[in-house]
Amino acid sequence: NAGVTQTPKFRVLKTGQSMTLLCAQDMNHEYMYWYRQDPGMGLRLIHYSVGEGTTAKGEVPDGYNVSRLKKQNFLLGLESAAPSQTSVYFCASRGQRHYEQYFGPGTRLTVT
Amino acid sequence: AQKITQTQPGMFVQEKEAVTLDCTYDTSDPSYGLFWYKQPSSGEMIFLIYQGSYDQQNATEGRYSLNFQKARKSANLVISASQLGDSAMYFCAMREAAYSSASKIIFGSGTRLSIRP
């Protein structure tokens, strides 16, 4: 059981470039989440999904898009990266009857 | 709207002492859940403890206990007999509508705990 994995672990982008972060979980969880964590701050929810084919906005959705085409995968896209999107991105998943969220190891993204 | 407040940005504690990390919350939903997570310098998020709003007893997990005072809307984390490995950031979090499929978790700003040998 790998749990929650994130690809890539590190990435440097130039302003205006696009990229996709991949989150995968092998626990058959219904719910998946994308957070960002900025220095000295807690996690802020970007988007989340309550099931395959569904997505919803969180606290800070602007500049990001997501897709959940398969239950085990949750993709986070940046269409035109900006320096303000420099952050550590965490993916998490949760089962329907579970209260605990399981987190991935994080992706450190720098936009120059 | 739901809100989580952690008023202690940083704390220093002597090894083997007990430590209390403060967390207050605000919600109008009678059904909610409260969490504590630990984030060591390596960056991963580690789940510590959970308290449901309808739970009659305070949650405990080993050296961790959650001092849940519903009327005061506080959910403080107590670590007994602190160890050097407890040095980390600690986040309090809450989920409203605890049993709803649409519920999501929000996090406080965190407390950095440093244990002195």
Coordinates of C-alpha atoms in Angstrom, one line a residue:
Chain A
N1 CA 0.0 0.0 0.0
A2 CA 1.6 3.2 -1.2
G3 CA -1.1 5.4 0.4
V4 CA -1.2 8.8 -1.2
T5 CA 1.5 9.7 -3.7
Q6 CA 2.3 13.0 -5.5
T7 CA 4.2 13.6 -8.7
P8 CA 6.5 15.5 -9.0
K9 CA 8.1 16.2 -5.7
F10 CA 9.8 19.4 -6.9
R11 CA 9.3 21.7 -9.8
V12 CA 10.5 25.1 -11.0
L13 CA 8.3 27.0 -13.5
K14 CA 8.7 30.2 -15.3
T15 CA 5.8 32.7 -15.2
G16 CA 3.2 31.8 -17.8
Q17 CA 4.1 28.2 -18.1
S18 CA 1.6 25.5 -17.4
M19 CA 1.9 22.2 -15.5
T20 CA -0.2 19.4 -13.9
L21 CA 0.4 17.9 -10.5
L22 CA -0.8 14.3 -10.1
C23 CA -2.2 12.8 -6.9
A24 CA -2.8 9.1 -6.7
Q25 CA -4.3 7.0 -3.9
D26 CA -4.6 3.3 -3.6
M27 CA -7.1 3.1 -0.7
N28 CA -10.3 3.3 -2.8
H29 CA -11.1 6.6 -1.1
E30 CA -14.1 8.6 -2.2
Y31 CA -12.9 12.1 -1.3
M32 CA -9.8 13.8 -2.5
Y33 CA -8.4 17.3 -1.7
W34 CA -5.7 19.7 -2.9
Y35 CA -4.2 22.2 -0.5
R36 CA -1.5 24.8 -0.6
Q37 CA 0.8 25.7 2.2
D38 CA 2.7 29.0 2.3
P39 CA 5.5 29.8 4.7
G40 CA 4.3 30.3 8.3
M41 CA 0.7 29.5 7.4
G42 CA -1.6 26.5 7.6
L43 CA -3.0 24.6 4.7
R44 CA -5.6 26.3 2.5
L45 CA -8.0 24.2 0.4
I46 CA -7.8 24.8 -3.3
H47 CA -10.3 22.3 -4.8
Y48 CA -11.8 19.0 -3.7
S49 CA -13.7 16.1 -5.1
V50 CA -16.4 13.9 -3.4
G51 CA -16.3 11.3 -6.1
E52 CA -15.2 10.3 -9.6
G53 CA -16.2 12.9 -12.1
T54 CA -17.1 15.6 -9.5
T55 CA -15.1 18.6 -8.3
A56 CA -15.8 21.6 -6.2
K57 CA -14.0 24.9 -5.2
G58 CA -12.3 25.4 -1.9
E59 CA -11.0 28.6 -0.2
V60 CA -8.5 29.6 -2.9
P61 CA -9.5 28.1 -6.3
D62 CA -8.4 31.0 -8.6
G63 CA -5.7 30.1 -11.0
Y64 CA -6.2 26.4 -10.6
N65 CA -8.2 23.7 -12.3
V66 CA -8.8 20.1 -11.3
S67 CA -10.1 16.9 -12.8
R68 CA -11.1 13.5 -11.3
L69 CA -11.5 11.3 -14.3
K70 CA -10.6 8.2 -12.3
K71 CA -11.4 7.5 -8.6
Q72 CA -7.8 7.0 -7.7
N73 CA -6.4 10.1 -9.3
F74 CA -6.9 13.8 -8.7
L75 CA -5.1 16.2 -11.0
L76 CA -4.3 19.9 -10.2
G77 CA -3.5 22.1 -13.2
L78 CA -1.9 25.5 -13.4
E79 CA -2.7 27.0 -16.9
S80 CA -0.5 30.1 -16.6
A81 CA 1.8 30.0 -13.5
A82 CA 2.3 33.1 -11.5
P83 CA 4.9 33.8 -8.7
S84 CA 2.1 34.0 -6.2
Q85 CA 1.6 30.3 -6.8
T86 CA 5.0 29.4 -5.4
S87 CA 4.0 27.1 -2.5
V88 CA 4.0 23.6 -1.2
Y89 CA 1.1 21.6 -2.5
F90 CA -0.5 18.8 -0.6
C91 CA -2.9 16.2 -1.8
A92 CA -5.1 14.3 0.7
S93 CA -7.8 11.6 0.5
R94 CA -10.5 10.3 2.9
G95 CA -12.8 7.3 2.9
Q96 CA -16.5 7.7 3.2
R97 CA -16.7 6.4 6.7
H98 CA -13.4 7.7 7.9
Y99 CA -12.8 11.0 9.5
E100 CA -9.0 11.0 9.0
Q101 CA -7.5 12.6 5.9
Y102 CA -4.4 10.8 4.6
F103 CA -1.8 13.2 3.1
G104 CA 0.7 12.9 0.4
P105 CA 4.3 14.0 0.9
G106 CA 3.8 17.3 -0.9
T107 CA 5.1 19.0 -4.0
R108 CA 7.3 22.0 -3.7
L109 CA 6.6 24.4 -6.6
T110 CA 8.6 27.5 -7.4
V111 CA 7.5 30.0 -10.0
T112 CA 10.1 32.5 -11.1
Chain B
A1 CA -18.5 30.5 8.3
Q2 CA -16.1 28.1 10.0
K3 CA -12.9 29.4 11.5
I4 CA -10.0 28.0 13.4
T5 CA -7.7 30.1 15.6
Q6 CA -4.3 29.1 17.0
T7 CA -3.0 32.0 19.0
Q8 CA 0.5 30.6 19.9
P9 CA 2.9 31.1 16.9
G10 CA 5.7 29.4 18.8
M11 CA 6.4 27.6 22.1
F12 CA 9.5 26.4 23.9
V13 CA 9.1 23.5 26.4
Q14 CA 11.6 21.6 28.5
E15 CA 11.9 17.9 27.7
K16 CA 9.6 15.6 29.8
E17 CA 7.2 18.5 30.7
A18 CA 3.6 18.4 29.6
V19 CA 2.5 21.0 27.0
T20 CA -0.8 22.4 25.9
L21 CA -1.4 23.8 22.5
D22 CA -4.4 26.1 22.2
C23 CA -7.1 26.0 19.5
T24 CA -10.4 27.7 19.4
Y25 CA -13.0 27.4 16.7
D26 CA -16.1 29.0 15.4
T27 CA -19.0 27.2 13.7
S28 CA -22.8 27.3 13.7
D29 CA -23.1 23.7 12.7
P30 CA -23.9 21.3 15.6
S31 CA -22.2 18.5 13.8
Y32 CA -18.4 18.9 13.4
G33 CA -15.1 17.2 13.9
L34 CA -11.8 18.6 15.3
F35 CA -8.4 17.3 14.3
W36 CA -4.8 17.8 15.3
Y37 CA -1.9 17.2 12.8
K38 CA 1.8 17.3 13.3
Q39 CA 4.2 18.5 10.6
P40 CA 7.9 17.8 11.4
S41 CA 10.7 19.6 9.5
S42 CA 10.6 16.8 6.9
G43 CA 7.2 18.3 5.8
E44 CA 4.8 15.4 5.9
M45 CA 1.4 15.9 7.7
I46 CA 0.9 13.3 10.4
F47 CA -2.6 12.8 11.9
L48 CA -2.6 12.8 15.7
I49 CA -6.1 12.8 17.2
Y50 CA -9.8 13.4 16.4
Q51 CA -12.7 14.6 18.4
G52 CA -16.3 14.5 17.2
S53 CA -18.7 17.2 18.4
Y54 CA -21.1 14.6 19.8
D55 CA -18.4 12.5 21.5
Q56 CA -19.0 12.3 25.2
Q57 CA -15.4 11.8 26.3
N58 CA -12.2 13.7 25.4
A59 CA -10.2 11.8 22.8
T60 CA -6.9 10.3 23.8
E61 CA -4.2 8.6 21.7
G62 CA -1.1 7.6 23.6
R63 CA 0.6 10.7 24.9
Y64 CA -1.8 12.9 23.1
S65 CA -5.2 14.0 24.5
L66 CA -7.7 16.6 23.3
N67 CA -9.2 18.9 25.9
F68 CA -12.5 19.5 24.3
Q69 CA -14.6 22.3 25.9
K70 CA -17.6 22.6 23.8
A71 CA -19.2 25.7 25.5
R72 CA -15.9 27.6 25.1
K73 CA -15.4 26.3 21.6
S74 CA -11.9 25.2 22.4
A75 CA -10.0 22.0 21.5
N76 CA -6.6 22.2 23.0
L77 CA -4.0 19.5 22.4
V78 CA -2.2 18.2 25.4
I79 CA 1.1 16.3 25.0
S80 CA 2.2 14.5 28.2
A81 CA 5.9 13.9 28.9
S82 CA 7.3 15.8 25.9
Q83 CA 10.1 14.3 23.9
L84 CA 12.7 15.9 21.6
G85 CA 10.9 14.2 18.6
D86 CA 7.8 16.3 19.4
S87 CA 9.5 19.4 18.0
A88 CA 7.4 20.3 15.0
M89 CA 4.5 22.5 13.7
Y90 CA 1.1 21.5 15.0
F91 CA -2.1 22.3 13.2
C92 CA -5.6 22.3 14.5
A93 CA -8.3 21.7 12.0
M94 CA -12.1 21.4 11.8
R95 CA -14.7 19.9 9.5
E96 CA -18.3 21.1 9.7
A97 CA -21.2 18.8 8.8
A98 CA -19.0 16.0 10.0
Y99 CA -21.2 13.3 8.3
S100 CA -21.9 15.1 5.1
S101 CA -20.2 14.0 1.9
A102 CA -19.6 17.6 1.0
S103 CA -17.8 18.5 4.2
K104 CA -14.3 19.8 4.0
I105 CA -11.5 20.5 6.5
I106 CA -10.1 23.9 7.3
F107 CA -6.8 24.5 9.1
G108 CA -5.5 26.9 11.7
S109 CA -2.2 28.8 11.1
G110 CA -0.2 26.4 13.3
T111 CA 2.0 26.5 16.4
R112 CA 5.7 25.7 16.2
L113 CA 6.7 23.6 19.2
S114 CA 10.3 23.4 20.2
I115 CA 11.4 20.9 22.9
R116 CA 14.6 21.8 24.9
P117 CA 16.8 19.0 26.1

